Coordinates of C-alpha atoms in Angstrom, one line a residue:
M135 CA -51.7 91.6 -61.6
T136 CA -52.2 90.5 -65.2
E137 CA -53.1 86.9 -66.1
T138 CA -49.9 86.5 -68.1
A139 CA -47.7 87.7 -65.2
V140 CA -44.5 85.8 -64.3
A141 CA -45.3 82.7 -62.3
G142 CA -45.0 83.3 -58.6
F143 CA -44.7 87.0 -59.1
D144 CA -46.8 88.7 -56.4
A145 CA -47.0 92.4 -57.4
L146 CA -49.0 93.4 -54.4
A147 CA -46.5 92.0 -51.9
L148 CA -43.5 93.1 -53.9
G149 CA -44.8 96.6 -54.3
A150 CA -45.4 96.9 -50.6
A151 CA -41.9 95.7 -49.8
I152 CA -40.4 98.2 -52.2
Q153 CA -42.3 101.1 -50.7
R154 CA -41.4 100.0 -47.2
R155 CA -37.7 99.3 -47.7
I156 CA -36.8 101.8 -50.4
G157 CA -39.4 104.5 -50.0
V158 CA -40.4 104.4 -53.7
K159 CA -44.0 104.3 -54.7
T160 CA -45.2 101.5 -56.9
S161 CA -48.3 100.9 -59.0
R162 CA -49.8 97.7 -60.5
D163 CA -50.9 97.2 -64.1
E164 CA -49.5 100.6 -65.0
P165 CA -50.1 101.5 -68.7
L166 CA -46.7 102.1 -70.3
A167 CA -47.6 103.9 -73.5
R168 CA -47.3 107.3 -71.9
F169 CA -43.8 106.6 -70.8
T170 CA -42.5 106.1 -74.4
T171 CA -42.1 108.4 -77.3
M172 CA -44.0 106.0 -79.6
R173 CA -47.0 106.1 -77.3
V174 CA -47.8 102.4 -77.6
G175 CA -47.5 99.5 -75.2
G176 CA -49.5 97.6 -72.6
P177 CA -49.1 97.5 -68.8
A178 CA -46.3 96.6 -66.5
D179 CA -47.2 94.1 -63.8
L180 CA -45.5 96.4 -61.3
F181 CA -44.1 99.9 -62.0
A182 CA -41.9 102.4 -60.1
T183 CA -40.1 105.6 -60.8
V184 CA -36.8 106.3 -59.1
H185 CA -35.5 109.9 -58.7
N186 CA -31.9 109.5 -57.7
V187 CA -29.0 107.1 -58.0
H188 CA -29.6 105.9 -54.4
E189 CA -33.1 104.7 -55.3
L190 CA -31.9 103.3 -58.6
R191 CA -29.1 101.3 -56.9
A192 CA -31.4 100.1 -54.2
I193 CA -34.3 98.9 -56.4
V194 CA -32.0 97.1 -58.8
R195 CA -30.3 95.3 -55.9
F196 CA -33.7 94.5 -54.4
A197 CA -35.1 93.1 -57.6
R198 CA -32.1 90.9 -58.1
S199 CA -32.2 89.6 -54.6
R200 CA -35.8 88.5 -55.2
G201 CA -35.2 87.1 -58.7
V202 CA -37.7 89.5 -60.1
P203 CA -37.6 90.2 -63.9
L204 CA -36.5 93.9 -64.2
T205 CA -36.8 96.3 -67.1
L206 CA -35.3 99.8 -66.8
L207 CA -36.7 102.6 -68.9
G208 CA -35.2 106.1 -69.5
R209 CA -37.2 108.6 -71.6
G210 CA -38.8 105.7 -73.5
S211 CA -37.2 106.5 -76.9
D212 CA -36.0 103.9 -79.3
V213 CA -38.2 101.3 -77.8
V214 CA -41.5 99.7 -78.8
I215 CA -43.4 98.0 -75.9
A216 CA -45.6 95.1 -76.7
D217 CA -49.4 95.6 -76.6
A218 CA -49.4 92.9 -74.0
G219 CA -47.0 94.9 -71.8
I220 CA -44.0 93.8 -69.8
R221 CA -44.0 91.2 -67.2
G222 CA -42.3 91.7 -63.8
L223 CA -41.0 95.1 -62.5
V224 CA -40.5 98.1 -64.8
V225 CA -38.5 101.0 -63.3
Q226 CA -38.5 104.4 -64.9
N227 CA -35.1 106.1 -64.3
R228 CA -35.4 109.7 -63.4
A229 CA -32.1 110.0 -61.5
E230 CA -31.2 113.5 -62.8
G231 CA -28.4 114.8 -60.7
S232 CA -25.4 116.5 -62.3
R233 CA -22.3 118.4 -61.5
I234 CA -19.4 120.3 -63.2
D235 CA -15.8 120.2 -62.1
G236 CA -13.5 122.2 -64.4
D237 CA -13.8 120.6 -67.8
R238 CA -15.6 117.5 -66.4
Y239 CA -19.3 117.1 -66.5
T240 CA -20.8 114.2 -64.5
A241 CA -24.5 113.3 -64.9
E242 CA -26.6 110.6 -63.4
S243 CA -28.0 108.1 -65.8
G244 CA -31.5 109.5 -65.9
V245 CA -30.4 113.0 -67.1
P246 CA -31.9 113.8 -70.5
M247 CA -29.2 114.2 -73.1
A248 CA -30.9 117.4 -74.3
R249 CA -30.5 118.8 -70.8
A250 CA -26.9 117.7 -70.6
A251 CA -26.3 119.7 -73.8
T252 CA -27.8 122.9 -72.5
E253 CA -26.3 122.6 -69.0
T254 CA -22.8 122.3 -70.4
Q255 CA -23.4 125.2 -72.9
K256 CA -24.3 127.5 -70.0
A257 CA -21.0 126.4 -68.2
G258 CA -19.0 127.2 -71.3
L259 CA -18.2 123.6 -72.1
T260 CA -18.4 122.2 -75.6
G261 CA -18.6 118.6 -76.8
L262 CA -22.1 117.6 -75.9
E263 CA -24.0 119.7 -78.3
F264 CA -25.1 116.6 -80.3
G265 CA -27.0 115.5 -77.2
L266 CA -29.7 118.0 -78.1
A267 CA -30.7 115.6 -80.9
I268 CA -30.8 112.6 -78.6
P269 CA -34.3 112.2 -77.0
G270 CA -33.1 109.7 -74.4
T271 CA -31.0 109.7 -71.2
V272 CA -27.3 109.6 -70.4
G273 CA -27.6 106.0 -69.3
G274 CA -29.2 104.8 -72.5
A275 CA -26.9 106.9 -74.6
V276 CA -23.8 105.2 -73.0
W277 CA -25.5 101.8 -73.5
A278 CA -25.9 102.5 -77.2
N279 CA -23.0 104.8 -77.9
A280 CA -25.6 107.2 -79.1
G281 CA -24.6 109.9 -81.6
A282 CA -25.7 112.5 -84.1
H283 CA -24.3 115.4 -86.0
D284 CA -20.9 113.9 -86.6
S285 CA -20.3 113.1 -82.9
D286 CA -21.1 110.3 -80.4
M287 CA -20.6 109.3 -76.8
A288 CA -17.3 107.7 -77.5
S289 CA -15.8 111.0 -78.5
V290 CA -16.5 112.7 -75.1
L291 CA -17.1 110.0 -72.5
E292 CA -14.3 109.6 -70.0
S293 CA -15.9 107.0 -67.7
A294 CA -19.1 105.4 -66.5
R295 CA -20.0 104.3 -63.0
L296 CA -21.6 100.9 -63.3
L297 CA -23.6 98.8 -60.9
L298 CA -22.3 95.3 -61.6
G299 CA -24.0 92.0 -61.4
D300 CA -22.6 91.1 -58.0
G301 CA -24.0 94.3 -56.5
T302 CA -20.6 96.1 -56.4
E303 CA -19.8 99.3 -58.3
A304 CA -17.0 100.2 -60.5
D305 CA -15.8 103.3 -62.4
V306 CA -15.1 102.0 -65.9
P307 CA -13.0 104.0 -68.3
A308 CA -14.6 104.6 -71.7
G309 CA -11.9 102.6 -73.4
E310 CA -13.1 99.5 -71.5
L311 CA -16.7 99.9 -72.6
E312 CA -16.0 98.7 -76.1
L313 CA -17.9 101.7 -77.6
R314 CA -18.5 101.3 -81.4
Y315 CA -21.2 102.3 -83.8
R316 CA -24.4 102.2 -81.8
D317 CA -23.0 99.5 -79.6
S318 CA -21.1 98.8 -76.4
R319 CA -20.2 96.0 -74.1
L320 CA -23.2 96.8 -72.0
K321 CA -25.5 95.2 -74.6
D322 CA -23.8 91.9 -74.0
H323 CA -23.8 92.4 -70.2
P324 CA -27.3 93.3 -69.2
D325 CA -26.4 92.9 -65.5
E326 CA -24.3 96.0 -65.8
V327 CA -26.4 99.1 -65.1
V328 CA -25.1 102.7 -65.7
L329 CA -25.4 104.8 -62.6
E330 CA -23.7 107.9 -63.9
A331 CA -21.3 109.1 -66.6
T332 CA -18.4 111.6 -66.6
F333 CA -17.5 113.5 -69.8
R334 CA -14.3 115.4 -70.6
L335 CA -15.2 118.5 -72.5
A336 CA -13.5 121.6 -73.7
L337 CA -13.8 125.3 -72.8
A338 CA -15.6 127.6 -75.3
E339 CA -17.6 130.7 -75.4
P340 CA -21.2 130.0 -74.3
A341 CA -22.5 132.2 -77.2
A342 CA -20.7 130.1 -79.8
I343 CA -22.0 126.9 -78.2
A344 CA -25.5 128.3 -78.2
A345 CA -25.2 129.1 -81.9
R346 CA -24.3 125.5 -82.6
L347 CA -27.4 124.3 -80.6
D348 CA -29.6 126.6 -82.6
E349 CA -28.2 125.0 -85.8
I350 CA -29.1 121.6 -84.5
R351 CA -32.6 122.7 -83.6
R352 CA -33.2 124.1 -87.1
W353 CA -31.9 121.0 -88.7
R354 CA -34.2 118.8 -86.7
R355 CA -37.2 121.0 -87.5
E356 CA -36.4 120.8 -91.2
H357 CA -35.6 117.1 -91.4
Q358 CA -37.3 115.1 -88.7
P359 CA -41.0 114.5 -87.8
L360 CA -41.0 116.3 -84.5
G361 CA -44.2 116.5 -82.4
I362 CA -45.5 113.1 -83.7
P363 CA -45.2 109.9 -81.7
S364 CA -42.1 108.0 -82.9
A365 CA -39.4 105.8 -81.4
G366 CA -36.7 107.6 -83.3
S367 CA -34.5 106.2 -86.0
T368 CA -35.9 102.8 -86.9
F369 CA -32.9 101.2 -88.4
R370 CA -29.1 101.5 -88.1
N371 CA -27.3 102.9 -91.1
P372 CA -25.5 100.2 -93.0
P373 CA -21.8 100.7 -94.0
S374 CA -21.3 103.5 -96.5
D375 CA -25.1 104.3 -96.8
S376 CA -28.0 105.5 -94.9
A377 CA -31.1 103.6 -93.9
G378 CA -33.4 106.5 -94.8
R379 CA -32.0 106.7 -98.4
L380 CA -32.5 103.0 -98.9
I381 CA -36.0 103.1 -97.6
E382 CA -36.9 106.0 -99.8
S383 CA -35.3 104.4 -102.8
V384 CA -37.7 101.4 -102.7
G385 CA -40.7 103.7 -102.5
A386 CA -41.6 102.9 -98.8
K387 CA -42.0 106.5 -97.7
G388 CA -45.5 107.0 -96.6
R389 CA -46.2 103.2 -96.4
T390 CA -48.7 102.4 -93.6
H391 CA -49.8 99.5 -91.5
G392 CA -52.7 100.2 -89.3
G393 CA -51.9 103.3 -87.4
A394 CA -48.2 103.2 -88.1
T395 CA -46.6 105.2 -91.0
V396 CA -43.2 105.6 -92.6
S397 CA -42.6 109.3 -92.2
E398 CA -42.9 111.4 -95.3
K399 CA -40.3 113.8 -93.8
H400 CA -37.6 111.2 -92.9
A401 CA -38.0 107.7 -94.2
N402 CA -36.0 106.1 -91.3
F403 CA -38.7 107.2 -88.8
I404 CA -41.9 105.3 -88.3
V405 CA -44.6 107.5 -86.7
N406 CA -47.8 106.6 -84.9
D407 CA -51.0 108.6 -85.5
R408 CA -52.0 107.8 -81.9
R409 CA -54.4 105.1 -83.1
G410 CA -51.6 102.7 -83.9
S411 CA -50.7 99.7 -81.9
A412 CA -47.3 98.2 -81.1
A413 CA -48.2 95.3 -83.4
D414 CA -48.8 97.9 -86.2
V415 CA -45.3 99.3 -85.7
R416 CA -43.6 96.0 -85.6
A417 CA -45.4 94.8 -88.7
L418 CA -44.4 97.9 -90.6
V419 CA -40.8 97.5 -89.5
D420 CA -40.8 94.0 -90.9
E421 CA -42.4 95.1 -94.2
V422 CA -39.9 97.9 -94.7
R423 CA -36.9 95.7 -93.9
D424 CA -38.2 93.0 -96.3
A425 CA -38.8 95.6 -99.1
V426 CA -35.3 97.0 -98.8
A427 CA -33.7 93.5 -98.7
T428 CA -35.7 92.3 -101.7
A429 CA -34.8 95.4 -103.8
T430 CA -31.2 96.0 -102.7
G431 CA -29.9 92.9 -101.0
V432 CA -29.2 95.0 -97.8
V433 CA -30.7 93.6 -94.6
L434 CA -31.3 96.6 -92.4
Q435 CA -30.7 96.1 -88.7
P436 CA -33.2 97.6 -86.3
E437 CA -32.1 100.4 -84.0
V438 CA -35.3 100.3 -82.0
V439 CA -35.6 97.6 -79.3
F440 CA -38.8 95.6 -78.9
L441 CA -39.6 95.1 -75.3
G442 CA -42.1 93.0 -73.4
D443 CA -44.4 90.1 -74.0
W444 CA -44.3 89.6 -77.8
P445 CA -45.6 86.6 -79.6
A446 CA -42.8 84.3 -80.8
P447 CA -41.4 85.5 -84.2
D448 CA -42.4 83.5 -87.3
R449 CA -38.7 83.5 -88.4
A450 CA -35.4 83.9 -86.7
A451 CA -33.4 85.4 -89.5
G452 CA -33.3 89.2 -89.5
E453 CA -36.0 89.6 -86.8
P454 CA -36.1 93.0 -85.0
E455 CA -34.2 92.9 -81.7
T456 CA -36.3 91.9 -78.8
R457 CA -35.0 92.3 -75.2
S458 CA -36.0 90.4 -72.2
P459 CA -36.2 92.5 -69.0
G460 CA -32.8 93.6 -68.0
A461 CA -30.5 96.6 -67.9
E462 CA -31.5 99.8 -69.6
P463 CA -31.2 99.3 -73.4
R464 CA -33.5 102.0 -74.4
V465 CA -32.6 105.5 -75.0
G466 CA -30.9 107.7 -77.3
K467 CA -29.6 106.7 -80.7
E468 CA -28.8 108.6 -83.7
R469 CA -31.5 110.9 -85.0
A470 CA -30.0 111.8 -88.3

């Protein structure tokens, strides 16, 4: 257990109880960098990976019953974990079951969006092609109303099955999730955890859908810094403009701080040369935001979420979003 762990948090005893009661293996002081696309971040006091909805449901309920700080991670995109790590229990969600019933596709919350796109293509269902450009999971994509390539979750989501704060479950229609640009009611209700989501799609020729997927792959190769550690789009697009254009307009493309760099290929991506730290990334986010605000008057809002044990910010106004351990806020936001 780390010295800065939550007071009264006994990782050894808690890990043993999780393994005994739920059958999920745990590890202490697990380095988290390898579980994120940015490849930065310190350890979790206690770490576990769940592989189905039953394990996910059980471990969330167990943590709540013990009052344990809980953080859920999907594919680890759109997050930057502090160099000091995350206190409490971190659970990686690998619940990846899925099924197709007519024009409905239901996926557990740990299903990668890219896999959802290819599974539905093979079944002759169109509507989730944009998921190929979302490097996160279904659960995180619902949480953020993720989107790309002129579509988003709100356009195809029929309902989501949620684990509520009182331990019960509910099938919530998409219209009640308050889906809007990169937002949903789930961000204001961290006690609501996505277990699975159902999408209503349309029939189409698999070959035509495959051609659309190929177009998206080509676009990403040409316009995004693939193969380099990155959290994804750093900032949300402001109304009637793009964050990338604004960042480029103030000459911030290529700017560096330590091992973090504003991508030369897409200015709204900050990449890590594998020597960078979480502190480097956050400092560069601050610098870019301040440069754009000074030159244009536009205060860009971060799309990435800063998780874990960060030092207190020097100022409140415009600070990047920092989340305390809670429901999965992590995955899949617009890549364009």
